[in-house]
GROMACS .gro file of C-alpha atoms in nm:
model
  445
    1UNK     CA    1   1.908   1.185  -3.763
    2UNK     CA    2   1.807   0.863  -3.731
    3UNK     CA    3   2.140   0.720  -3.830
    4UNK     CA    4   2.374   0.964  -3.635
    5UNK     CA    5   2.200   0.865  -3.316
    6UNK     CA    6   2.232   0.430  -3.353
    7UNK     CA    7   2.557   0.489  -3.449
    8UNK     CA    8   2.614   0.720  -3.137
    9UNK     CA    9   2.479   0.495  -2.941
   10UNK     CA   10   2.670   0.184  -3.088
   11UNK     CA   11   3.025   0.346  -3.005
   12UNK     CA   12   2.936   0.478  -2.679
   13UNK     CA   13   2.776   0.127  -2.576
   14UNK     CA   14   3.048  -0.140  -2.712
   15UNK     CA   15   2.971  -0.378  -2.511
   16UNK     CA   16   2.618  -0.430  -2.507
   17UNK     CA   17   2.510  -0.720  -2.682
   18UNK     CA   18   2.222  -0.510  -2.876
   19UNK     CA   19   2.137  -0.159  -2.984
   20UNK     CA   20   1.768  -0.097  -2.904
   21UNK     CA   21   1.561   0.222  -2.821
   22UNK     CA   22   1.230   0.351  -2.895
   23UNK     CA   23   0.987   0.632  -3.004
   24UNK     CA   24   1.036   0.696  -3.381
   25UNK     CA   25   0.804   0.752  -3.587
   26UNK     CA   26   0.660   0.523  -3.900
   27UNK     CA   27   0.791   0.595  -4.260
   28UNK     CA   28   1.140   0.642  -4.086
   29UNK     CA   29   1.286   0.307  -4.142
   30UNK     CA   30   1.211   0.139  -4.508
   31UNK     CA   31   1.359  -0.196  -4.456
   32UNK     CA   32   1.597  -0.429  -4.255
   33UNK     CA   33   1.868  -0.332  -4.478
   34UNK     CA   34   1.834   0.050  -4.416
   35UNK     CA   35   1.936  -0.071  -4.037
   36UNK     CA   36   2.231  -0.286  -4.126
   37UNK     CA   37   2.377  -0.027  -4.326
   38UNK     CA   38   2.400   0.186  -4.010
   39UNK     CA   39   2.465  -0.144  -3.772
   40UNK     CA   40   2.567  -0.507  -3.873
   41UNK     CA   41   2.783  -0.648  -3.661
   42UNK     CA   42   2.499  -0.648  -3.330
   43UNK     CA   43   2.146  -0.655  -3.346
   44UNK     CA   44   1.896  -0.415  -3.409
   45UNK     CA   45   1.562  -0.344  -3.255
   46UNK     CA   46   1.381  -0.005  -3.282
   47UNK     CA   47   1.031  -0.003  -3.095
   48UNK     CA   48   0.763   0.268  -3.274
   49UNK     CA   49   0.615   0.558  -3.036
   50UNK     CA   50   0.328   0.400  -3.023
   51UNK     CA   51   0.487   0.079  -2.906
   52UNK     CA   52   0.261  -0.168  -3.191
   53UNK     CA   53   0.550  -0.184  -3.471
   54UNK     CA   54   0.909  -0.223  -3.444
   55UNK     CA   55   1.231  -0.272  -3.693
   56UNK     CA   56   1.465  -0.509  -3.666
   57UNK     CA   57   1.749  -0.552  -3.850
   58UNK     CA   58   1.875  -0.882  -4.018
   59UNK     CA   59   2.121  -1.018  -3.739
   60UNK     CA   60   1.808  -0.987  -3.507
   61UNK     CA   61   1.570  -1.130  -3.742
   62UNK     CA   62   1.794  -1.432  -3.764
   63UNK     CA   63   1.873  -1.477  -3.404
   64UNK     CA   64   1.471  -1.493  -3.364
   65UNK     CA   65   1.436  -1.732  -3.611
   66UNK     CA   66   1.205  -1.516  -3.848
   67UNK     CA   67   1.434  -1.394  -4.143
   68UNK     CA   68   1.263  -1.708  -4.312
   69UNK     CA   69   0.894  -1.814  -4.402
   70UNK     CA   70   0.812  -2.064  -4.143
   71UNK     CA   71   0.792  -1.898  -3.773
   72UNK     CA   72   0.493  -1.677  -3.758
   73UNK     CA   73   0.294  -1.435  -3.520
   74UNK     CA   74   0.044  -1.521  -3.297
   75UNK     CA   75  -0.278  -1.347  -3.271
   76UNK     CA   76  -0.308  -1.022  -3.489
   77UNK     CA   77   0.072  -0.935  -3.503
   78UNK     CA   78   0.260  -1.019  -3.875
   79UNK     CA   79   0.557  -1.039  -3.971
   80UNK     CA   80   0.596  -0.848  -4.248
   81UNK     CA   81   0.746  -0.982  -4.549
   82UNK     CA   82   0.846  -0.939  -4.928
   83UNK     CA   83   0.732  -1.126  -5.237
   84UNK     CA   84   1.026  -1.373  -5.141
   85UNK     CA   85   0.878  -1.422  -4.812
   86UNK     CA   86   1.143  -1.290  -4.629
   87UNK     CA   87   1.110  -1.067  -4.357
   88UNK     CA   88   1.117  -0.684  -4.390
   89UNK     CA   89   1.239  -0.604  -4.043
   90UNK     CA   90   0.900  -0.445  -4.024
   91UNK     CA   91   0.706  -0.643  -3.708
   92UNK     CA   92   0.341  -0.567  -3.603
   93UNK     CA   93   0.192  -0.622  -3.319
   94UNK     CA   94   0.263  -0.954  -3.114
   95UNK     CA   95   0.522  -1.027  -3.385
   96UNK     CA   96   0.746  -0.810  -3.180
   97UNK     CA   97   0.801  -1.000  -2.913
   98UNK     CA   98   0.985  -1.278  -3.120
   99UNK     CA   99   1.254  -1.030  -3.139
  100UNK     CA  100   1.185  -0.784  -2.792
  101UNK     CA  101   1.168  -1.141  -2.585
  102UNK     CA  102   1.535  -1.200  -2.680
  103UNK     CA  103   1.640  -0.872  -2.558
  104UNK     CA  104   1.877  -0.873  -2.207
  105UNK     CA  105   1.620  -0.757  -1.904
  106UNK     CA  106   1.817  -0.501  -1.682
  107UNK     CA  107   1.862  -0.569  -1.335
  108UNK     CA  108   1.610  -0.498  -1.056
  109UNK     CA  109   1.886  -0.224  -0.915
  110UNK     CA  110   1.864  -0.095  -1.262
  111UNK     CA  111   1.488  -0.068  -1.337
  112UNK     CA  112   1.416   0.068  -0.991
  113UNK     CA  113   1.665   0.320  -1.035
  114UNK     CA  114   1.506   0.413  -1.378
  115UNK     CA  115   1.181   0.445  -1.257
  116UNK     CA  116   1.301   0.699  -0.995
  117UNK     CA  117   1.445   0.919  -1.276
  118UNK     CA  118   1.136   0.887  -1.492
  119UNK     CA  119   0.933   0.976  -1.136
  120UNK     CA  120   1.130   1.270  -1.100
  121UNK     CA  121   1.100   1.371  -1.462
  122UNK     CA  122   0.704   1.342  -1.468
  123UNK     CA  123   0.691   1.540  -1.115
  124UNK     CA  124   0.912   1.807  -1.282
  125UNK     CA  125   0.611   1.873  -1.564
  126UNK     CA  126   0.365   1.929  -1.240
  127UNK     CA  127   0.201   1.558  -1.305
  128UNK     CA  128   0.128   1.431  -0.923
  129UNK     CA  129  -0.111   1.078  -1.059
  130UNK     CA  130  -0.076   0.866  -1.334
  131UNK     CA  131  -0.272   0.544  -1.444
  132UNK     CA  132  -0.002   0.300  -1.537
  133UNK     CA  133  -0.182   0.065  -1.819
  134UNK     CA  134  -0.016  -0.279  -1.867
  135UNK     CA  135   0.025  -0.389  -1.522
  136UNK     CA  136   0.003  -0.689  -1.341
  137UNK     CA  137   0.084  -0.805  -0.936
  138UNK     CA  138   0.450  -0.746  -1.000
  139UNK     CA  139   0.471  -0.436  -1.122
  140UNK     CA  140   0.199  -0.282  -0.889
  141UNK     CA  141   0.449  -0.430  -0.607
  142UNK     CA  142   0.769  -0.259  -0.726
  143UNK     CA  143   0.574   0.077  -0.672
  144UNK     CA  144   0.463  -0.050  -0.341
  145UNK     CA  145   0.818  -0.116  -0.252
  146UNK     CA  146   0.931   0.208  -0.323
  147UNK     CA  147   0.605   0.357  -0.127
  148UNK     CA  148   0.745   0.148   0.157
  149UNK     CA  149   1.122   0.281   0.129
  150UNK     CA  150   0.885   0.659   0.175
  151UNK     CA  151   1.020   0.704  -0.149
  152UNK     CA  152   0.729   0.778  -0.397
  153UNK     CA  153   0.619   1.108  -0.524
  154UNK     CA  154   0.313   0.999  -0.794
  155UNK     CA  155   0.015   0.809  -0.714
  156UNK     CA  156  -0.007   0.514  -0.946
  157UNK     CA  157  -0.342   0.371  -1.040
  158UNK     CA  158  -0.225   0.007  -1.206
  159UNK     CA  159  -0.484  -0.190  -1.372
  160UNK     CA  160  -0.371  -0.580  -1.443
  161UNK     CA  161  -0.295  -0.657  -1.812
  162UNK     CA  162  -0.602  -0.910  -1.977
  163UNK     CA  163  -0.460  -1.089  -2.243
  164UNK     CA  164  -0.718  -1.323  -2.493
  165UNK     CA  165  -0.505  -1.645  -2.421
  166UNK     CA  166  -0.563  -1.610  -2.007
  167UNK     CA  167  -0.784  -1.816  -1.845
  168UNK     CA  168  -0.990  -1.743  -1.538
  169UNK     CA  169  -0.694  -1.784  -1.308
  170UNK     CA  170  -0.562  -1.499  -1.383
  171UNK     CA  171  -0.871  -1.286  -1.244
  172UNK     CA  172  -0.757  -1.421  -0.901
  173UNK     CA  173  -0.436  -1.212  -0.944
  174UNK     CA  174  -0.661  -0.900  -1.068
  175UNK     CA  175  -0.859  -0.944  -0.747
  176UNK     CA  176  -0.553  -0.973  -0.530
  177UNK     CA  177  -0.398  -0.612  -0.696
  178UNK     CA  178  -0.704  -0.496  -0.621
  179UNK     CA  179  -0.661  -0.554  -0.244
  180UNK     CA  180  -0.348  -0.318  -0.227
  181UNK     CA  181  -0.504  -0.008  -0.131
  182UNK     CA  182  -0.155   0.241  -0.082
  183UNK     CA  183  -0.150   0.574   0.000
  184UNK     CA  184   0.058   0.588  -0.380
  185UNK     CA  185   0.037   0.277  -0.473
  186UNK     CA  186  -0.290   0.108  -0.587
  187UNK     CA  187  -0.457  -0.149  -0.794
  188UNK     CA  188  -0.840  -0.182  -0.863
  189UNK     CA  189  -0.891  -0.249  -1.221
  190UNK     CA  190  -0.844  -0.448  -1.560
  191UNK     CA  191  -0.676  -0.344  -1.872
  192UNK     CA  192  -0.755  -0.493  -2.206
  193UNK     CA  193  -0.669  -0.400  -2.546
  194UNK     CA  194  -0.928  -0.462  -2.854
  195UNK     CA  195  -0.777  -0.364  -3.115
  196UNK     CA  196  -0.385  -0.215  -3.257
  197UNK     CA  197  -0.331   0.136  -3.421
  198UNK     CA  198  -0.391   0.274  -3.741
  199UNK     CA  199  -0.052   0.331  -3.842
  200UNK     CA  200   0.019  -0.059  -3.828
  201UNK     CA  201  -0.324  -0.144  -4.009
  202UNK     CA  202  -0.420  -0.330  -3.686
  203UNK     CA  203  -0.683  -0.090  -3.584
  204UNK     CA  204  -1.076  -0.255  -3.603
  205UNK     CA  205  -1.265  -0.048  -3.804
  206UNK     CA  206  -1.622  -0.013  -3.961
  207UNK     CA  207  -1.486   0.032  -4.281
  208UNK     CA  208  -1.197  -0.060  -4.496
  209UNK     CA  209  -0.853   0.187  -4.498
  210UNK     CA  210  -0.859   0.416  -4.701
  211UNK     CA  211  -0.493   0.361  -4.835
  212UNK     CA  212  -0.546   0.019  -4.836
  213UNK     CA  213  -0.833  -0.168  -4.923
  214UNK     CA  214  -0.663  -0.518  -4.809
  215UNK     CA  215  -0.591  -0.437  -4.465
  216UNK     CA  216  -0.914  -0.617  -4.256
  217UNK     CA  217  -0.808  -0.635  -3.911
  218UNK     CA  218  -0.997  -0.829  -3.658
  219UNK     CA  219  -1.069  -0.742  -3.298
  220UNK     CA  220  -0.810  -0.888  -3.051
  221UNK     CA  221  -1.109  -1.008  -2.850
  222UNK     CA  222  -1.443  -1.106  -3.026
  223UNK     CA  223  -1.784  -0.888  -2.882
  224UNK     CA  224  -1.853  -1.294  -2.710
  225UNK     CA  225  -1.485  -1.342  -2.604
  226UNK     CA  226  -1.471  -0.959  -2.415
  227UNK     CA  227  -1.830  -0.993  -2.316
  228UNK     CA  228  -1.723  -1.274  -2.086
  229UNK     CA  229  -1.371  -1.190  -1.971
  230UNK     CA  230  -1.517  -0.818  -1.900
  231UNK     CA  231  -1.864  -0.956  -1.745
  232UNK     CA  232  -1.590  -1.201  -1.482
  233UNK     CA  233  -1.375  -0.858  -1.404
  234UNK     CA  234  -1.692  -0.658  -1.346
  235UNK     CA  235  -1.857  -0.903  -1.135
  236UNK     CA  236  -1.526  -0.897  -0.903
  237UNK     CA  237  -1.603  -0.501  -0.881
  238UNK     CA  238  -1.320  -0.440  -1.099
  239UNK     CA  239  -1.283  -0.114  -1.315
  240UNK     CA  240  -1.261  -0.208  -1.692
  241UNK     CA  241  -0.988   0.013  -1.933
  242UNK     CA  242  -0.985  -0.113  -2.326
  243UNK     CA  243  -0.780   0.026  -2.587
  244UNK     CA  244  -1.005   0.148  -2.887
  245UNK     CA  245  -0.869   0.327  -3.167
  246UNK     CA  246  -1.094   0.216  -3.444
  247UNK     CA  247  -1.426   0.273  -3.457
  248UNK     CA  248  -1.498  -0.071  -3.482
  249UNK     CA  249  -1.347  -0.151  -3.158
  250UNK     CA  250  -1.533   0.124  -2.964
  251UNK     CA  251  -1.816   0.017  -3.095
  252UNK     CA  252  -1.749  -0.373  -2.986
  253UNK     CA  253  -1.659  -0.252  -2.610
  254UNK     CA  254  -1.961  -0.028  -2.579
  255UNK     CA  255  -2.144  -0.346  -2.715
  256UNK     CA  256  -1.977  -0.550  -2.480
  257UNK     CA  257  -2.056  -0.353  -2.170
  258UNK     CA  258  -2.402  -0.297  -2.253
  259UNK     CA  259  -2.432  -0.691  -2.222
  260UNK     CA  260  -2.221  -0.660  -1.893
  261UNK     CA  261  -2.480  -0.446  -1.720
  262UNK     CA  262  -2.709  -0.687  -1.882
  263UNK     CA  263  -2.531  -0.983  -1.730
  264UNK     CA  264  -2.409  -0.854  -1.381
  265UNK     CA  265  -2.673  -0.513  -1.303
  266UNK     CA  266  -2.585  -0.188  -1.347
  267UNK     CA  267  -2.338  -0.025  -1.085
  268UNK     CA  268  -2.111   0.306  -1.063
  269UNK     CA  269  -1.861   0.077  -1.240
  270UNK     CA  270  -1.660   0.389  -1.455
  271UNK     CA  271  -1.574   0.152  -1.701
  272UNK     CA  272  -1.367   0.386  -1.964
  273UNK     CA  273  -1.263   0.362  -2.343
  274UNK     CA  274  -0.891   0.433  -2.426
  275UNK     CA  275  -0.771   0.685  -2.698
  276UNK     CA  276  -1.084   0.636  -2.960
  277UNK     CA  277  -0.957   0.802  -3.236
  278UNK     CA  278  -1.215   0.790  -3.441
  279UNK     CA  279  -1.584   0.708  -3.363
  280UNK     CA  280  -1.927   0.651  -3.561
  281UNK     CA  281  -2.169   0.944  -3.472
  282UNK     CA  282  -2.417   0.666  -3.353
  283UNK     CA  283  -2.179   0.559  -3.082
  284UNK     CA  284  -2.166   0.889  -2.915
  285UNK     CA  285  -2.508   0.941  -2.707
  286UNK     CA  286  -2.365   0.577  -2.617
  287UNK     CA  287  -2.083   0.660  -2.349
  288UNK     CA  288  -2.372   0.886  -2.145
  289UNK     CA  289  -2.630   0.619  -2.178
  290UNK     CA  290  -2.380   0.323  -2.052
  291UNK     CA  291  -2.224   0.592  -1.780
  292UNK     CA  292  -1.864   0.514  -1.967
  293UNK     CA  293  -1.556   0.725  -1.961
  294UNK     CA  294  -1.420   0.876  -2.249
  295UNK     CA  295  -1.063   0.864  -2.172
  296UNK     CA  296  -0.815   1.040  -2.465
  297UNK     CA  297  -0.524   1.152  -2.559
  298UNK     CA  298  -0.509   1.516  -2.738
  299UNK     CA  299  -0.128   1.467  -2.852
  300UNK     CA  300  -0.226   1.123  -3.016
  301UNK     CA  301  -0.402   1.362  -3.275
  302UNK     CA  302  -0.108   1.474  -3.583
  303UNK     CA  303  -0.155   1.852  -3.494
  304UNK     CA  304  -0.148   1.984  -3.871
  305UNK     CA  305  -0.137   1.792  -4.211
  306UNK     CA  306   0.200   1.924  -4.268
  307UNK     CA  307   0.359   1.685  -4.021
  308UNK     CA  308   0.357   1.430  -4.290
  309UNK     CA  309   0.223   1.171  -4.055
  310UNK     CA  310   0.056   0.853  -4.211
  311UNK     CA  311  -0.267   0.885  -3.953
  312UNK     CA  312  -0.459   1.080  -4.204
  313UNK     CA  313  -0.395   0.873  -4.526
  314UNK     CA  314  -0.476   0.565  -4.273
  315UNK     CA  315  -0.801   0.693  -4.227
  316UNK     CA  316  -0.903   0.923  -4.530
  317UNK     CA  317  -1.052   1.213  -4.565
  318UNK     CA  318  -1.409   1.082  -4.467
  319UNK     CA  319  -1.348   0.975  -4.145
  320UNK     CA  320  -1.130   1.330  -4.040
  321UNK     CA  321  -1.482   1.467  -3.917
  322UNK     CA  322  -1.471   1.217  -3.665
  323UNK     CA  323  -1.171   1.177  -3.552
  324UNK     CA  324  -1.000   1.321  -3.246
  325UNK     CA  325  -1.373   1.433  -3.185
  326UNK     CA  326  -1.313   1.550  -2.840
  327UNK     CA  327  -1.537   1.835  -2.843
  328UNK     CA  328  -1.819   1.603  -3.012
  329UNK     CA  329  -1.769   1.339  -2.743
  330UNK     CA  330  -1.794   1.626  -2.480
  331UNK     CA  331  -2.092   1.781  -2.582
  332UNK     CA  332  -2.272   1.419  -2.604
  333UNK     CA  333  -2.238   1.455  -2.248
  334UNK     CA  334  -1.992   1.181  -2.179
  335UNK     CA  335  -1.719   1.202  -1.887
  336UNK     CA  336  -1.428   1.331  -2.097
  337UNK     CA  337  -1.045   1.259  -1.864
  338UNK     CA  338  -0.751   1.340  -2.069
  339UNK     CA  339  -0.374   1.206  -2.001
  340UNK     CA  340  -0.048   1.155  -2.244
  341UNK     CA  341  -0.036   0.774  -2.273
  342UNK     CA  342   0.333   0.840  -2.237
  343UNK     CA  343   0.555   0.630  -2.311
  344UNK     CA  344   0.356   0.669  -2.645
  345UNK     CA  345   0.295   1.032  -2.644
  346UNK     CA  346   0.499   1.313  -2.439
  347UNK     CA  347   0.376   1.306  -2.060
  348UNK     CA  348   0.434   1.711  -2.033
  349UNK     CA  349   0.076   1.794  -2.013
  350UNK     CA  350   0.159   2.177  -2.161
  351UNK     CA  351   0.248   1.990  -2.515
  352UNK     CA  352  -0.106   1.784  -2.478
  353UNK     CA  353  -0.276   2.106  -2.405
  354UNK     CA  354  -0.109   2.266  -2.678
  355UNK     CA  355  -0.267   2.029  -2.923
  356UNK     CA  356  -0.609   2.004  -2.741
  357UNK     CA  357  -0.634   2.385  -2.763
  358UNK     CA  358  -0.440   2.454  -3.118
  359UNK     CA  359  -0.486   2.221  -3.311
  360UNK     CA  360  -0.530   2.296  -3.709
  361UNK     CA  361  -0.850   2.200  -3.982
  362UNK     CA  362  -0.720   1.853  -4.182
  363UNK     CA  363  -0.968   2.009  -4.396
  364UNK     CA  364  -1.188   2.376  -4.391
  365UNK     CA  365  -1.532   2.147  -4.394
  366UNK     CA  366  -1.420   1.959  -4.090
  367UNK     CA  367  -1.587   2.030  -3.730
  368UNK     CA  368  -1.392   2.199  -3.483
  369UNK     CA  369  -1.290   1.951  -3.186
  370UNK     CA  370  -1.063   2.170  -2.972
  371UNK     CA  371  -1.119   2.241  -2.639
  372UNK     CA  372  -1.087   2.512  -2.455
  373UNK     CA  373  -0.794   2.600  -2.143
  374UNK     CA  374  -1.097   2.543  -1.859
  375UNK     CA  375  -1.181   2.213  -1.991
  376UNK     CA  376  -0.838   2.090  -2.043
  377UNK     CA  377  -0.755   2.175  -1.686
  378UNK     CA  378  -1.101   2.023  -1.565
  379UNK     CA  379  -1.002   1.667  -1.819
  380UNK     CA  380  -0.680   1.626  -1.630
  381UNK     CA  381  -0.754   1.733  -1.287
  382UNK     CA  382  -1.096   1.702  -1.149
  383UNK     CA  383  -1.231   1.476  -1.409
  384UNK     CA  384  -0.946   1.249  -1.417
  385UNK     CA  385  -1.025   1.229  -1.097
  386UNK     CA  386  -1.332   1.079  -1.101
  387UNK     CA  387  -1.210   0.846  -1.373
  388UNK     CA  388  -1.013   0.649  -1.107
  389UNK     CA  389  -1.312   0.700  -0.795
  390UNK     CA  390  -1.072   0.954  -0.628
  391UNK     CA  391  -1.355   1.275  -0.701
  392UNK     CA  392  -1.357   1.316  -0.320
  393UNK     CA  393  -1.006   1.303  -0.246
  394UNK     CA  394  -0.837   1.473  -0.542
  395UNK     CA  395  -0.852   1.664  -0.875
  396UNK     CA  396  -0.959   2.023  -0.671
  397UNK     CA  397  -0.796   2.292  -0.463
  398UNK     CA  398  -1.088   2.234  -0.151
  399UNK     CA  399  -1.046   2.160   0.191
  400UNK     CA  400  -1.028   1.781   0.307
  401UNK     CA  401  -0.864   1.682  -0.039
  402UNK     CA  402  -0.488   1.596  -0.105
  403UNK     CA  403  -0.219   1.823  -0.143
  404UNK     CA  404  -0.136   1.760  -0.470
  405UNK     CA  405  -0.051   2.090  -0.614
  406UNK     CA  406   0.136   2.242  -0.894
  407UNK     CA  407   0.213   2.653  -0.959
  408UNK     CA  408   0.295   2.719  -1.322
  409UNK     CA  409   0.557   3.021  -1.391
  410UNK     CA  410   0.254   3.191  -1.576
  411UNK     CA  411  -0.061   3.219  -1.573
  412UNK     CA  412  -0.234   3.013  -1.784
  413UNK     CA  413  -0.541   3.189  -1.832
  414UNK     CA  414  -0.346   3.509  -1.883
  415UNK     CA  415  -0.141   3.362  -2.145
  416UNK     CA  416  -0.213   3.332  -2.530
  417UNK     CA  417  -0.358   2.936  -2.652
  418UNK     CA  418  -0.108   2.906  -2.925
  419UNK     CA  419   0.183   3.039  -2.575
  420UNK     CA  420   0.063   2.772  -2.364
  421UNK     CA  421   0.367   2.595  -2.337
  422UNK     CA  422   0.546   2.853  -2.245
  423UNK     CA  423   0.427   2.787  -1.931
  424UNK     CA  424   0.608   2.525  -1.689
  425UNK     CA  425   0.533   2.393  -1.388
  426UNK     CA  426   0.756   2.632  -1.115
  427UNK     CA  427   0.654   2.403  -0.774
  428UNK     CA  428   0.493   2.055  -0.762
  429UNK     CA  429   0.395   1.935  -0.435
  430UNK     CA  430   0.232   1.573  -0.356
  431UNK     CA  431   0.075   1.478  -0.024
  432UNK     CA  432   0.210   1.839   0.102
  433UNK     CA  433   0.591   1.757   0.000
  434UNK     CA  434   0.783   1.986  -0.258
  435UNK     CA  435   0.874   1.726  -0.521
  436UNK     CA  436   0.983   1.972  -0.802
  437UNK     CA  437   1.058   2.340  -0.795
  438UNK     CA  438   1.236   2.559  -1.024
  439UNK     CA  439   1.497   2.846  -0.902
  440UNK     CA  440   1.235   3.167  -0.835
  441UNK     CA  441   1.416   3.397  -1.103
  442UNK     CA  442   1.234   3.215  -1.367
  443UNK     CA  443   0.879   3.204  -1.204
  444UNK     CA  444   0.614   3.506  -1.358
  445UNK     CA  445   0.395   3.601  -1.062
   0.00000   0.00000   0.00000
């Protein structure tokens, strides 16, 4: 499959000067080679789903400069290489952008008619908000621009993008996002990430992988480093997103903002944890205590072990009991808001509340973490809501609040768990507009 589609997408686009794309999956692609078998002549770059690995093939390598031992990631990405030292085509982490940074950016006509189609696409699923997570001033303004033009249908919450090499000028630029206030378009907040993903051995954890001994990832901040880059954004008022998937990384924010409220007081701040995919029953009570968000990702989890996805043999078999534990992280009493983290996972929140609801056992001794329709509605809606200060605006059907609205062709609490995505969204309305709506032969009243 794989092969059929670069090489449909070679002919049918001769003359660009690369063939690129994204969103497959890891264990795909076993070497550079693999990709100039299929393309040779142009270069190759194929980004992961969960945008932290990439492939490249040996034309690309060589245009970077990384084929050879000598040019090397900065930070926690690798370039991944063979007992010869040359490169696998296999890139982790920052060592992708020694390839990605040579890629040809599209025009502004071009990415702002892109967006457009994607904003149509996500209205079509019944999504009316989204929290767009590597932002910075000129991104946030390309929404505003297109809130200007009257032509926006999704709210977009944009936190600014922390990286560990900033310094403290770039808090200025957080501050100023935060100023623009849109009816759609808004900024507020930071985004940082701690750690990588399990699939790339870059996720911080407690304890060592459990298909691979060797693999000792560090934090991309250290608990000091985050403590005062988080401690600066929170003292500016600004809300605080970090990626955790390791439990050693939710562990080192939850850390770090416990010496933020130290620092600076604590205030109705929201601060939230991305994704944590696996967490250390100690850390639980934690998010309740601290008044942080849980904020996850139900498709992130592999739905059954017969996917043959490399997440469980990442972790082992010790760490399943824990993992994905959104009905532990619930019941601890913590603020539980659910999305996609599309482009990484499918935005349709149907497939997301397939998994949430459906999801199989890894193993008979392990706890059961689903949730159930009610909550799933309540994690997207009115709790996701209050994840972005918006609980008295949005996120409920009551008088006063927006008319953000979707109607399903079924309904969803008549319908089966393992039907759920049978249902679609028939009508999606934002602000009191009809942004979406199917023909009314297929709706189910």
């Amino acid at each position: 499959m794989m092969k059929k589609a670069l090489q449909t997408f070679a002919a049918q686009n001769q003359t660009n000067e690369w063939v690129d794309g994204r969103g497959i999956k890891y264990g795909i692609i076993p070497s550079r080679q693999a990709l100039d078998e299929i393309v040779s002549d142009r270069p190759v770059y194929i980004n992961a789903y969960d945008g932290h690995t990439s492939w490249a093939n040996t034309k690309a390598l060589e245009m970077a400069g990384i084929l050879q031992p000598g040019k090397e990631a900065s930070g926690v990405g690798m370039v991944v290489r063979d007992e010869n030292g040359l490169a696998t085509g296999e890139l982790r982490e920052t060592a992708m952008n020694l390839v990605s940074d040579l890629l040809p950016e599209p025009s502004e006509a071009r990415k702002r008619e892109l967006l457009k189609m994607a904003i149509a696409k996500i209205n079509a699923t019944g999504v009316t908000s989204v929290h767009n997570m590597n932002g910075d001033m000129e991104e946030l303004m390309v929404y505003a621009a297109l809130e200007d033009a009257g032509e926006m249908t999704l709210r977009v919450y944009t936190p600014f993008w922390i990286k560990p090499g900033m310094s403290k000028e770039v808090f200025k630029e957080a501050a100023e996002m935060a100023k623009i206030q849109g009816e759609y378009a808004r900024g507020g907040a930071a985004k940082f990430f701690m750690d990588g993903v399990w699939e790339s051995y870059t996720a911080l954890n407690l304890d060592p992988y459990a298909d691979n001994a060797e693999a000792q990832p560090d934090g991309i901040f250290s608990l000091e480093h985050f403590t005062r880059m988080a401690a600066a954004c929170d003292k500016l008022g600004l809300q605080i997103f970090v990626h955790c998937c390791g439990d050693g990384a939710v562990r080192r924010v939850l850390d770090g903002y416990e010496a933020v409220q130290t620092l600076n007081g604590k205030r109705d701040s929201r601060h939230r944890v991305e994704h944590i995919e696996v967490i250390h029953p100690d850390d639980l009570p934690r998010f309740k205590e601290l008044g942080v968000i849980a904020s996850m990702q139900t498709s992130h989890a592999p739905f059954s072990m017969s996917e043959g996805d490399v997440w469980p043999a990442r972790t082992g078999s010790e760490r399943w009991p824990r993992s994905f534990a959104w009905r532990d992280i619930k019941n601890a009493g913590a603020h539980l808001a659910l999305g996609s983290d599309w482009t990484v996972a499918p935005f349709d929140p149907m497939i997301n509340l397939h998994v949430a609801m459906n999801r199989e056992l890894w193993s008979p001794t392990d706890p059961d973490q689903r949730l159930t329709l009610e909550e799933c509605i309540l994690g997207y809606t009115r709790d996701a809501a209050y994840a972005e200060f918006k609980e008295n605006e949005k996120g409920q059907i009551k008088e006063g609040y927006l008319a953000d609205l979707v109607l399903f062709t079924h309904d969803l609490f008549a319908l089966k768990s393992e039907d759920i995505m049978t249902a679609k969204s028939a009508l999606t309305m934002v602000n009191g507009k009809v942004v979406f709506e199917t023909p009314l032969k297929s709706v189910r009243l």
